[in-house]
mmCIF file of C-alpha atoms and ligand atoms in Angstrom:
data_model
loop_
_atom_site.group_PDB
_atom_site.id
_atom_site.type_symbol
_atom_site.label_atom_id
_atom_site.label_comp_id
_atom_site.label_asym_id
_atom_site.label_seq_id
_atom_site.Cartn_x
_atom_site.Cartn_y
_atom_site.Cartn_z
ATOM 1 C CA MET A 613 -12.906 9.935 -12.930
ATOM 2 C CA LYS A 614 -15.832 12.355 -14.178
ATOM 3 C CA ASN A 615 -18.249 9.551 -13.289
ATOM 4 C CA LEU A 616 -17.047 9.906 -9.588
ATOM 5 C CA LYS A 617 -17.430 12.991 -9.002
ATOM 6 C CA ASP A 618 -20.748 12.194 -7.512
ATOM 7 C CA LYS A 619 -19.692 9.037 -5.435
ATOM 8 C CA LYS A 620 -18.754 9.074 -1.275
ATOM 9 C CA PHE A 621 -15.938 7.364 -0.106
ATOM 10 C CA LEU A 622 -14.932 6.424 3.145
ATOM 11 C CA ILE A 623 -11.372 5.697 4.485
ATOM 12 C CA SER A 624 -9.790 4.185 6.996
ATOM 13 C CA GLY A 625 -6.759 4.446 8.401
ATOM 14 C CA ALA A 626 -6.655 8.022 7.644
ATOM 15 C CA ASN A 627 -3.743 9.260 9.423
ATOM 16 C CA GLY A 628 -1.916 6.534 6.970
ATOM 17 C CA GLN A 629 0.294 7.115 3.487
ATOM 18 C CA LEU A 630 -2.395 6.222 1.310
ATOM 19 C CA GLY A 631 -5.258 7.566 3.569
ATOM 20 C CA LYS A 632 -4.165 10.941 3.656
ATOM 21 C CA GLU A 633 -2.915 10.889 -0.094
ATOM 22 C CA PHE A 634 -6.708 9.927 -0.705
ATOM 23 C CA SER A 635 -7.742 12.854 1.471
ATOM 24 C CA ARG A 636 -6.106 15.483 0.114
ATOM 25 C CA PHE A 637 -6.754 14.339 -3.259
ATOM 26 C CA PHE A 638 -10.734 13.759 -3.049
ATOM 27 C CA SER A 639 -9.873 17.690 -1.287
ATOM 28 C CA LEU A 640 -8.136 19.070 -4.613
ATOM 29 C CA GLU A 641 -11.100 17.063 -6.684
ATOM 30 C CA GLN A 642 -13.867 18.190 -4.068
ATOM 31 C CA ILE A 643 -15.271 14.891 -4.290
ATOM 32 C CA ASN A 644 -17.501 13.785 -0.969
ATOM 33 C CA TYR A 645 -15.530 12.016 0.980
ATOM 34 C CA TYR A 646 -15.152 11.222 5.007
ATOM 35 C CA SER A 647 -11.834 9.903 6.482
ATOM 36 C CA PRO A 648 -12.884 9.810 10.375
ATOM 37 C CA ASP A 649 -8.923 9.028 12.183
ATOM 38 C CA GLU A 650 -8.282 5.307 13.750
ATOM 39 C CA SER A 651 -10.090 6.798 17.718
ATOM 40 C CA VAL A 652 -12.488 7.189 15.438
ATOM 41 C CA PHE A 653 -12.969 4.918 12.534
ATOM 42 C CA ASP A 654 -11.335 1.490 14.725
ATOM 43 C CA ILE A 655 -11.666 -0.909 11.807
ATOM 44 C CA THR A 656 -11.321 -3.904 14.835
ATOM 45 C CA ASP A 657 -14.314 -2.381 16.035
ATOM 46 C CA LYS A 658 -17.450 -3.674 14.860
ATOM 47 C CA GLU A 659 -20.208 -1.071 17.071
ATOM 48 C CA LYS A 660 -17.942 1.892 15.374
ATOM 49 C CA THR A 661 -17.232 0.261 11.969
ATOM 50 C CA ASP A 662 -21.514 -0.574 11.383
ATOM 51 C CA LYS A 663 -22.768 3.218 12.596
ATOM 52 C CA ILE A 664 -20.116 5.455 10.835
ATOM 53 C CA ILE A 665 -20.688 2.820 7.779
ATOM 54 C CA SER A 666 -25.018 3.132 7.940
ATOM 55 C CA ASN A 667 -24.853 6.854 9.149
ATOM 56 C CA TYR A 668 -22.471 7.985 6.422
ATOM 57 C CA LYS A 669 -24.214 5.522 4.071
ATOM 58 C CA PRO A 670 -20.577 5.150 1.369
ATOM 59 C CA ASP A 671 -20.801 4.336 -2.276
ATOM 60 C CA TYR A 672 -17.244 3.155 -1.784
ATOM 61 C CA LEU A 673 -15.655 2.571 1.411
ATOM 62 C CA LEU A 674 -10.966 2.188 0.890
ATOM 63 C CA ASN A 675 -9.646 0.270 3.271
ATOM 64 C CA CYS A 676 -6.251 2.022 4.113
ATOM 65 C CA ALA A 677 -6.590 0.273 7.162
ATOM 66 C CA ALA A 678 -3.405 -2.062 8.136
ATOM 67 C CA TYR A 679 -1.056 -3.540 10.747
ATOM 68 C CA ASN A 680 2.423 -2.618 9.010
ATOM 69 C CA LEU A 681 5.333 -3.002 11.658
ATOM 70 C CA VAL A 682 6.219 -6.361 9.830
ATOM 71 C CA ASP A 683 8.952 -7.283 12.577
ATOM 72 C CA ASN A 684 6.852 -6.409 15.485
ATOM 73 C CA ALA A 685 3.145 -8.849 13.966
ATOM 74 C CA GLU A 686 6.106 -11.836 14.951
ATOM 75 C CA ASP A 687 5.009 -11.142 18.545
ATOM 76 C CA ASP A 688 2.503 -8.854 17.945
ATOM 77 C CA THR A 689 0.899 -12.523 15.778
ATOM 78 C CA ALA A 690 -2.527 -11.604 17.321
ATOM 79 C CA LEU A 691 -3.028 -8.055 16.584
ATOM 80 C CA ALA A 692 -2.247 -8.708 13.175
ATOM 81 C CA PHE A 693 -4.531 -10.514 12.418
ATOM 82 C CA LYS A 694 -7.099 -8.779 14.361
ATOM 83 C CA ILE A 695 -6.433 -6.087 12.415
ATOM 84 C CA ASN A 696 -5.127 -7.449 8.711
ATOM 85 C CA SER A 697 -7.285 -10.089 8.489
ATOM 86 C CA ASP A 698 -10.588 -10.301 10.556
ATOM 87 C CA ALA A 699 -11.457 -6.446 10.675
ATOM 88 C CA PRO A 700 -12.041 -6.429 6.611
ATOM 89 C CA GLY A 701 -13.485 -9.620 6.947
ATOM 90 C CA LEU A 702 -16.122 -7.660 9.059
ATOM 91 C CA LEU A 703 -16.429 -4.825 6.307
ATOM 92 C CA ALA A 704 -17.006 -7.009 3.821
ATOM 93 C CA GLU A 705 -20.105 -7.903 5.996
ATOM 94 C CA LYS A 706 -20.690 -5.000 6.005
ATOM 95 C CA CYS A 707 -20.792 -4.092 2.718
ATOM 96 C CA LYS A 708 -22.354 -6.812 1.524
ATOM 97 C CA GLU A 709 -25.395 -5.848 4.147
ATOM 98 C CA LYS A 710 -24.970 -2.408 2.244
ATOM 99 C CA GLY A 711 -24.502 -3.521 -0.897
ATOM 100 C CA ILE A 712 -21.088 -1.240 -0.633
ATOM 101 C CA PHE A 713 -18.032 -1.775 -2.740
ATOM 102 C CA LEU A 714 -14.859 -2.188 -0.634
ATOM 103 C CA VAL A 715 -11.625 -1.257 -1.666
ATOM 104 C CA HIS A 716 -8.641 -2.972 0.314
ATOM 105 C CA TYR A 717 -5.221 -2.636 0.095
ATOM 106 C CA SER A 718 -2.225 -5.575 0.153
ATOM 107 C CA SER A 719 0.496 -6.814 -0.382
ATOM 108 C CA ASP A 720 3.882 -8.226 -2.088
ATOM 109 C CA TYR A 721 4.514 -9.886 1.219
ATOM 110 C CA VAL A 722 2.022 -12.939 0.880
ATOM 111 C CA PHE A 723 5.004 -14.316 -1.024
ATOM 112 C CA ASP A 724 7.800 -15.706 -0.661
ATOM 113 C CA GLY A 725 10.579 -14.188 -3.624
ATOM 114 C CA THR A 726 11.666 -17.724 -4.731
ATOM 115 C CA LYS A 727 10.575 -17.101 -8.164
ATOM 116 C CA GLY A 728 12.868 -15.445 -9.283
ATOM 117 C CA ALA A 729 11.187 -13.391 -11.830
ATOM 118 C CA PRO A 730 8.175 -10.727 -10.800
ATOM 119 C CA TYR A 731 5.199 -12.073 -9.739
ATOM 120 C CA SER A 732 1.826 -12.359 -11.466
ATOM 121 C CA GLU A 733 -2.018 -12.352 -9.845
ATOM 122 C CA LYS A 734 -2.153 -16.757 -10.983
ATOM 123 C CA ASP A 735 1.437 -17.382 -8.616
ATOM 124 C CA SER A 736 0.676 -19.309 -5.257
ATOM 125 C CA PRO A 737 0.940 -17.602 -2.481
ATOM 126 C CA ASN A 738 3.452 -18.657 -0.403
ATOM 127 C CA PRO A 739 3.598 -16.018 3.092
ATOM 128 C CA LEU A 740 7.246 -16.097 4.560
ATOM 129 C CA ASN A 741 5.910 -13.743 7.796
ATOM 130 C CA VAL A 742 4.129 -13.189 9.804
ATOM 131 C CA TYR A 743 2.371 -9.490 8.957
ATOM 132 C CA GLY A 744 2.292 -11.321 4.949
ATOM 133 C CA GLN A 745 -0.023 -14.537 6.615
ATOM 134 C CA SER A 746 -2.039 -11.842 8.018
ATOM 135 C CA LYS A 747 -2.689 -9.753 4.961
ATOM 136 C CA LEU A 748 -2.614 -13.143 3.101
ATOM 137 C CA LYS A 749 -5.702 -14.175 5.237
ATOM 138 C CA GLY A 750 -7.299 -10.945 4.780
ATOM 139 C CA GLU A 751 -7.714 -11.288 1.554
ATOM 140 C CA LYS A 752 -8.819 -14.080 1.362
ATOM 141 C CA VAL A 753 -11.989 -13.317 3.581
ATOM 142 C CA ILE A 754 -13.045 -10.122 1.210
ATOM 143 C CA GLN A 755 -13.221 -12.853 -1.429
ATOM 144 C CA GLU A 756 -15.093 -15.658 0.017
ATOM 145 C CA LYS A 757 -17.985 -12.637 1.300
ATOM 146 C CA LEU A 758 -17.984 -9.841 -0.862
ATOM 147 C CA ASP A 759 -18.322 -10.124 -4.547
ATOM 148 C CA ASP A 760 -18.093 -5.875 -4.856
ATOM 149 C CA HIS A 761 -14.549 -5.803 -3.747
ATOM 150 C CA LEU A 762 -10.995 -4.690 -5.052
ATOM 151 C CA ILE A 763 -7.615 -6.327 -3.600
ATOM 152 C CA PHE A 764 -4.544 -4.194 -4.868
ATOM 153 C CA ARG A 765 -1.217 -6.077 -3.753
ATOM 154 C CA MET A 766 1.991 -3.238 -3.375
ATOM 155 C CA SER A 767 5.232 -2.620 -2.681
ATOM 156 C CA TRP A 768 7.292 -0.492 -0.698
ATOM 157 C CA VAL A 769 4.558 2.280 -0.358
ATOM 158 C CA ILE A 770 5.964 5.538 -0.344
ATOM 159 C CA GLY A 771 3.904 8.653 0.168
ATOM 160 C CA PRO A 772 3.568 11.884 2.687
ATOM 161 C CA GLY A 773 4.689 11.261 5.985
ATOM 162 C CA GLN A 774 7.732 9.554 7.763
ATOM 163 C CA GLN A 775 6.323 6.240 8.248
ATOM 164 C CA ASN A 776 8.447 5.356 4.726
ATOM 165 C CA PHE A 777 11.724 4.075 3.596
ATOM 166 C CA LEU A 778 12.450 7.123 1.859
ATOM 167 C CA TYR A 779 11.752 10.235 4.680
ATOM 168 C CA LYS A 780 13.870 7.429 6.772
ATOM 169 C CA LEU A 781 16.705 7.582 4.647
ATOM 170 C CA SER A 782 17.048 11.471 3.751
ATOM 171 C CA GLN A 783 16.738 11.252 7.826
ATOM 172 C CA TRP A 784 19.760 8.822 7.981
ATOM 173 C CA ALA A 785 21.604 10.538 5.151
ATOM 174 C CA GLN A 786 21.616 13.124 7.036
ATOM 175 C CA LYS A 787 23.297 12.205 9.545
ATOM 176 C CA ASN A 788 26.286 10.028 8.153
ATOM 177 C CA LYS A 789 28.750 10.066 5.667
ATOM 178 C CA GLU A 790 28.142 6.546 4.080
ATOM 179 C CA LEU A 791 25.430 3.981 4.703
ATOM 180 C CA ASN A 792 24.651 0.196 4.294
ATOM 181 C CA ILE A 793 21.456 -0.420 2.912
ATOM 182 C CA SER A 794 21.364 -4.089 0.937
ATOM 183 C CA ASP A 795 21.476 -4.891 -1.681
ATOM 184 C CA ASP A 796 19.257 -8.562 -1.768
ATOM 185 C CA GLU A 797 15.805 -7.516 -1.381
ATOM 186 C CA ILE A 798 13.997 -6.348 -4.759
ATOM 187 C CA SER A 799 10.479 -5.173 -4.761
ATOM 188 C CA VAL A 800 8.905 -2.362 -6.902
ATOM 189 C CA PRO A 801 9.036 1.198 -4.927
ATOM 190 C CA THR A 802 5.217 2.022 -5.330
ATOM 191 C CA PHE A 803 4.029 6.065 -4.733
ATOM 192 C CA SER A 804 0.497 6.570 -2.886
ATOM 193 C CA ALA A 805 -0.385 9.435 -6.012
ATOM 194 C CA ASP A 806 0.121 6.932 -8.191
ATOM 195 C CA ILE A 807 -1.995 4.051 -6.134
ATOM 196 C CA VAL A 808 -4.770 6.894 -5.490
ATOM 197 C CA ASN A 809 -5.066 7.488 -9.086
ATOM 198 C CA LEU A 810 -5.133 3.553 -10.389
ATOM 199 C CA THR A 811 -7.300 2.657 -8.180
ATOM 200 C CA LEU A 812 -10.301 5.279 -8.867
ATOM 201 C CA LEU A 813 -9.103 4.629 -13.247
ATOM 202 C CA SER A 814 -10.197 1.027 -11.600
ATOM 203 C CA LEU A 815 -13.098 1.672 -10.484
ATOM 204 C CA GLY A 816 -14.194 4.563 -13.467
ATOM 205 C CA HIS A 817 -13.597 1.037 -15.408
ATOM 206 C CA ASN A 818 -15.201 -1.381 -13.211
ATOM 207 C CA LEU A 819 -12.619 -3.700 -12.701
ATOM 208 C CA ARG A 820 -12.838 -6.188 -9.602
ATOM 209 C CA GLY A 821 -11.331 -8.521 -8.497
ATOM 210 C CA LEU A 822 -7.271 -9.144 -7.471
ATOM 211 C CA TYR A 823 -4.496 -7.161 -9.221
ATOM 212 C CA HIS A 824 -0.820 -6.192 -8.404
ATOM 213 C CA LEU A 825 -0.824 -2.064 -8.187
ATOM 214 C CA VAL A 826 3.132 -1.331 -8.406
ATOM 215 C CA SER A 827 4.691 0.938 -10.799
ATOM 216 C CA SER A 828 6.964 -0.707 -13.257
ATOM 217 C CA GLY A 829 10.082 -2.036 -13.285
ATOM 218 C CA TYR A 830 11.714 -2.859 -10.105
ATOM 219 C CA ALA A 831 14.726 -2.217 -7.739
ATOM 220 C CA SER A 832 17.231 -3.066 -4.719
ATOM 221 C CA ARG A 833 16.601 -1.110 -1.398
ATOM 222 C CA TYR A 834 20.570 -0.595 -2.436
ATOM 223 C CA GLU A 835 19.574 0.977 -5.984
ATOM 224 C CA LEU A 836 16.926 2.896 -4.533
ATOM 225 C CA ALA A 837 18.450 4.588 -2.132
ATOM 226 C CA LYS A 838 21.082 5.727 -4.409
ATOM 227 C CA TYR A 839 19.474 6.529 -6.822
ATOM 228 C CA TYR A 840 17.377 8.539 -4.321
ATOM 229 C CA ILE A 841 20.827 10.200 -3.477
ATOM 230 C CA GLU A 842 21.759 11.149 -6.101
ATOM 231 C CA LYS A 843 18.730 13.103 -6.748
ATOM 232 C CA THR A 844 18.097 14.707 -4.072
ATOM 233 C CA GLY A 845 21.995 16.068 -4.327
ATOM 234 C CA LEU A 846 22.856 14.367 -0.734
ATOM 235 C CA ASP A 847 26.849 13.331 -1.129
ATOM 236 C CA THR A 848 26.251 10.296 1.251
ATOM 237 C CA VAL A 849 28.477 7.093 0.329
ATOM 238 C CA VAL A 850 25.316 4.425 -0.657
ATOM 239 C CA ASN A 851 26.533 0.324 -0.086
ATOM 240 C CA PRO A 852 26.099 -2.595 -1.118
ATOM 241 C CA VAL A 853 25.297 -5.048 2.229
ATOM 242 C CA SER A 854 22.886 -8.021 2.826
ATOM 243 C CA ILE A 855 19.836 -8.272 4.363
ATOM 244 C CA THR A 856 21.607 -10.806 6.898
ATOM 245 C CA THR A 857 23.264 -8.510 8.078
ATOM 246 C CA PHE A 858 20.184 -6.483 9.341
ATOM 247 C CA ASN A 859 19.827 -9.331 11.536
ATOM 248 C CA THR A 860 15.338 -8.686 11.432
ATOM 249 C CA LYS A 861 12.939 -10.224 13.181
ATOM 250 C CA ALA A 862 11.016 -11.010 9.889
ATOM 251 C CA GLN A 863 12.128 -13.228 7.920
ATOM 252 C CA ARG A 864 11.673 -11.073 4.363
ATOM 253 C CA PRO A 865 11.640 -12.290 0.665
ATOM 254 C CA LYS A 866 14.337 -12.094 -1.247
ATOM 255 C CA PHE A 867 12.465 -11.122 -4.613
ATOM 256 C CA SER A 868 9.234 -9.813 -4.272
ATOM 257 C CA ALA A 869 8.627 -7.988 -7.407
ATOM 258 C CA MET A 870 5.429 -8.172 -8.657
ATOM 259 C CA SER A 871 4.547 -7.298 -12.823
ATOM 260 C CA ASN A 872 1.320 -4.786 -13.462
ATOM 261 C CA LYS A 873 0.422 -6.318 -16.276
ATOM 262 C CA LYS A 874 -2.792 -7.972 -15.833
ATOM 263 C CA LEU A 875 -3.529 -3.605 -14.085
ATOM 264 C CA SER A 876 -2.165 -1.937 -17.474
ATOM 265 C CA ASP A 877 -3.671 -4.277 -19.913
ATOM 266 C CA GLU A 878 -7.152 -4.111 -18.552
ATOM 267 C CA LEU A 879 -6.741 -0.036 -17.722
ATOM 268 C CA ARG A 880 -4.984 0.434 -21.250
ATOM 269 C CA ILE A 881 -2.293 2.336 -19.816
ATOM 270 C CA THR A 882 1.339 2.284 -19.365
ATOM 271 C CA ILE A 883 2.398 2.635 -15.629
ATOM 272 C CA ALA A 884 5.199 5.068 -15.106
ATOM 273 C CA SER A 885 8.843 3.107 -14.084
ATOM 274 C CA TRP A 886 9.666 4.063 -9.926
ATOM 275 C CA GLU A 887 11.975 6.278 -11.531
ATOM 276 C CA GLU A 888 9.548 8.798 -12.871
ATOM 277 C CA SER A 889 7.506 8.564 -10.119
ATOM 278 C CA LEU A 890 10.298 9.624 -7.585
ATOM 279 C CA ASP A 891 11.824 12.186 -10.097
ATOM 280 C CA LYS A 892 7.940 13.346 -9.553
ATOM 281 C CA TYR A 893 7.418 12.570 -6.147
ATOM 282 C CA CYS A 894 10.567 14.702 -5.487
ATOM 283 C CA LYS A 895 9.522 17.457 -7.536
ATOM 284 C CA ASP A 896 6.525 17.138 -5.210
ATOM 285 C CA ASN A 897 7.734 17.036 -2.105
ATOM 286 C CA ILE A 898 10.677 18.296 -1.546
ATOM 287 C CA ASN A 899 11.686 20.636 -3.739
ATOM 288 C CA GLU A 900 7.931 22.855 -3.179
HETATM 289 N N1 NAP B 2413 3.929 0.619 3.641
HETATM 290 C C1 NAP B 2413 4.562 -0.054 2.598
HETATM 291 O O1 NAP B 2413 5.416 -0.500 1.683
HETATM 292 C C2 NAP B 2413 3.070 -1.335 2.267
HETATM 293 C C3 NAP B 2413 3.603 -2.189 1.242
HETATM 294 C C4 NAP B 2413 2.905 -3.091 1.095
HETATM 295 C C5 NAP B 2413 1.880 -3.004 0.709
HETATM 296 N N2 NAP B 2413 0.929 -2.367 2.413
HETATM 297 C C6 NAP B 2413 -0.654 -2.006 2.908
HETATM 298 O O2 NAP B 2413 -1.048 -0.719 1.393
HETATM 299 C C7 NAP B 2413 -2.047 -0.867 2.787
HETATM 300 C C8 NAP B 2413 -1.704 0.988 2.927
HETATM 301 O O3 NAP B 2413 -0.360 1.130 3.749
HETATM 302 P P1 NAP B 2413 -0.114 2.730 4.352
HETATM 303 O O4 NAP B 2413 1.588 2.613 3.856
HETATM 304 O O5 NAP B 2413 -0.817 4.107 3.492
HETATM 305 O O6 NAP B 2413 -0.103 2.297 5.534
HETATM 306 P P2 NAP B 2413 0.406 2.981 6.679
HETATM 307 O O7 NAP B 2413 0.844 4.247 6.815
HETATM 308 O O8 NAP B 2413 1.153 2.587 8.681
HETATM 309 O O9 NAP B 2413 -1.511 3.579 6.994
HETATM 310 C C9 NAP B 2413 -1.587 2.332 8.007
HETATM 311 C C10 NAP B 2413 -2.756 3.217 9.330
HETATM 312 O O10 NAP B 2413 -3.750 2.163 9.789
HETATM 313 C C11 NAP B 2413 -3.928 3.137 11.070
HETATM 314 N N3 NAP B 2413 -4.955 2.142 12.256
HETATM 315 C C12 NAP B 2413 -3.770 0.341 12.743
HETATM 316 N N4 NAP B 2413 -4.581 -0.597 12.663
HETATM 317 C C13 NAP B 2413 -6.552 0.320 12.445
HETATM 318 C C14 NAP B 2413 -7.434 -0.065 13.236
HETATM 319 N N5 NAP B 2413 -7.302 -0.912 13.830
HETATM 320 N N6 NAP B 2413 -8.481 1.102 12.638
HETATM 321 C C15 NAP B 2413 -7.991 1.810 11.971
HETATM 322 N N7 NAP B 2413 -6.738 2.226 11.510
HETATM 323 C C16 NAP B 2413 -5.527 2.009 12.123
HETATM 324 C C17 NAP B 2413 -2.695 3.389 11.404
HETATM 325 O O11 NAP B 2413 -2.639 4.005 12.321
HETATM 326 P P3 NAP B 2413 -1.444 3.445 13.806
HETATM 327 O O12 NAP B 2413 -0.086 4.125 12.730
HETATM 328 O O13 NAP B 2413 -1.631 4.933 14.851
HETATM 329 O O14 NAP B 2413 -1.378 2.423 13.347
HETATM 330 C C18 NAP B 2413 -2.142 3.779 10.787
HETATM 331 O O15 NAP B 2413 -2.707 5.061 10.050
HETATM 332 C C19 NAP B 2413 -1.810 -0.526 3.990
HETATM 333 O O16 NAP B 2413 -3.273 -1.896 3.691
HETATM 334 C C20 NAP B 2413 -0.806 -2.092 4.357
HETATM 335 O O17 NAP B 2413 -0.899 -3.421 4.817
HETATM 336 C C21 NAP B 2413 1.718 -1.132 2.107
#
């Protein structure tokens, strides 16, 4: 991380899970960063974006902004595409003009979940829902416009704040003696602290292109819930049910777990399992 100390980082989506985690890390490590919130840095607003980038002159732009409401996106299609596809295109154009390296985040929902084994970067995407389509288009737009980029596909991001499955689970568990959680929706819980660490390691190694950035292993929502409930000592009973019980608006892939092999090979590290990272997350965020 030493060679990143004299660099400047601009963060979009500063109030989201990942944006907050980057800010927390950069503050602790005394790394130069600027993380204006959405009212100041709206990535769909070309004029504002141009001004912020031209004034701050970052070395790296970390695009943590996204439209993440998977079910709402089915009706709110234009906005989902504006934020997840068009805006990354604007950022890529500006980065090209100014010689800035762009880091962008995408999703396991670009896959249809029919492979039956963890997806690699070589597998063909086939999104089942509008959110996945908008994230896939965002990837393509960046790849077309800018060489100096990293795109990380991630899944089930868990970080500071209330917009994640574990926070919601703990709220439900406090109010209910029994919970029904889907056991036919499988992916990889991935923690924001690991995402920050792996992003910066990747920049330090001068990686570029597309990578799957996830914990090692995979789990169903049910397995994740059971592990978390046991870990935190809650006495709620967790029952496995099918995702179809919940009648969600957007169709979701059943098995969208991705493999982190390409990233771990190129960084020459072993990426922690989701259980190890969850244990650490509980220690740092719950028992502190
Ligand atoms: N969360 C997951 O499980 C998950 C899974 C796979 C991939 N990812 C990807 O990982 C990245 C980070 O996710 P996250 O969990 O940190 O998301 P998050 O907590 O939802 O944060 C996204 C932030 O972007 C903001 N935003 C929305 N529109 C914006 C705009 N036009 N300009 C600037 N900011 C805007 C949101 O503000 P508002 O909340 O006010 O709209 C929110 O604060 C995203 O690219 C996401 O697609 C996430």
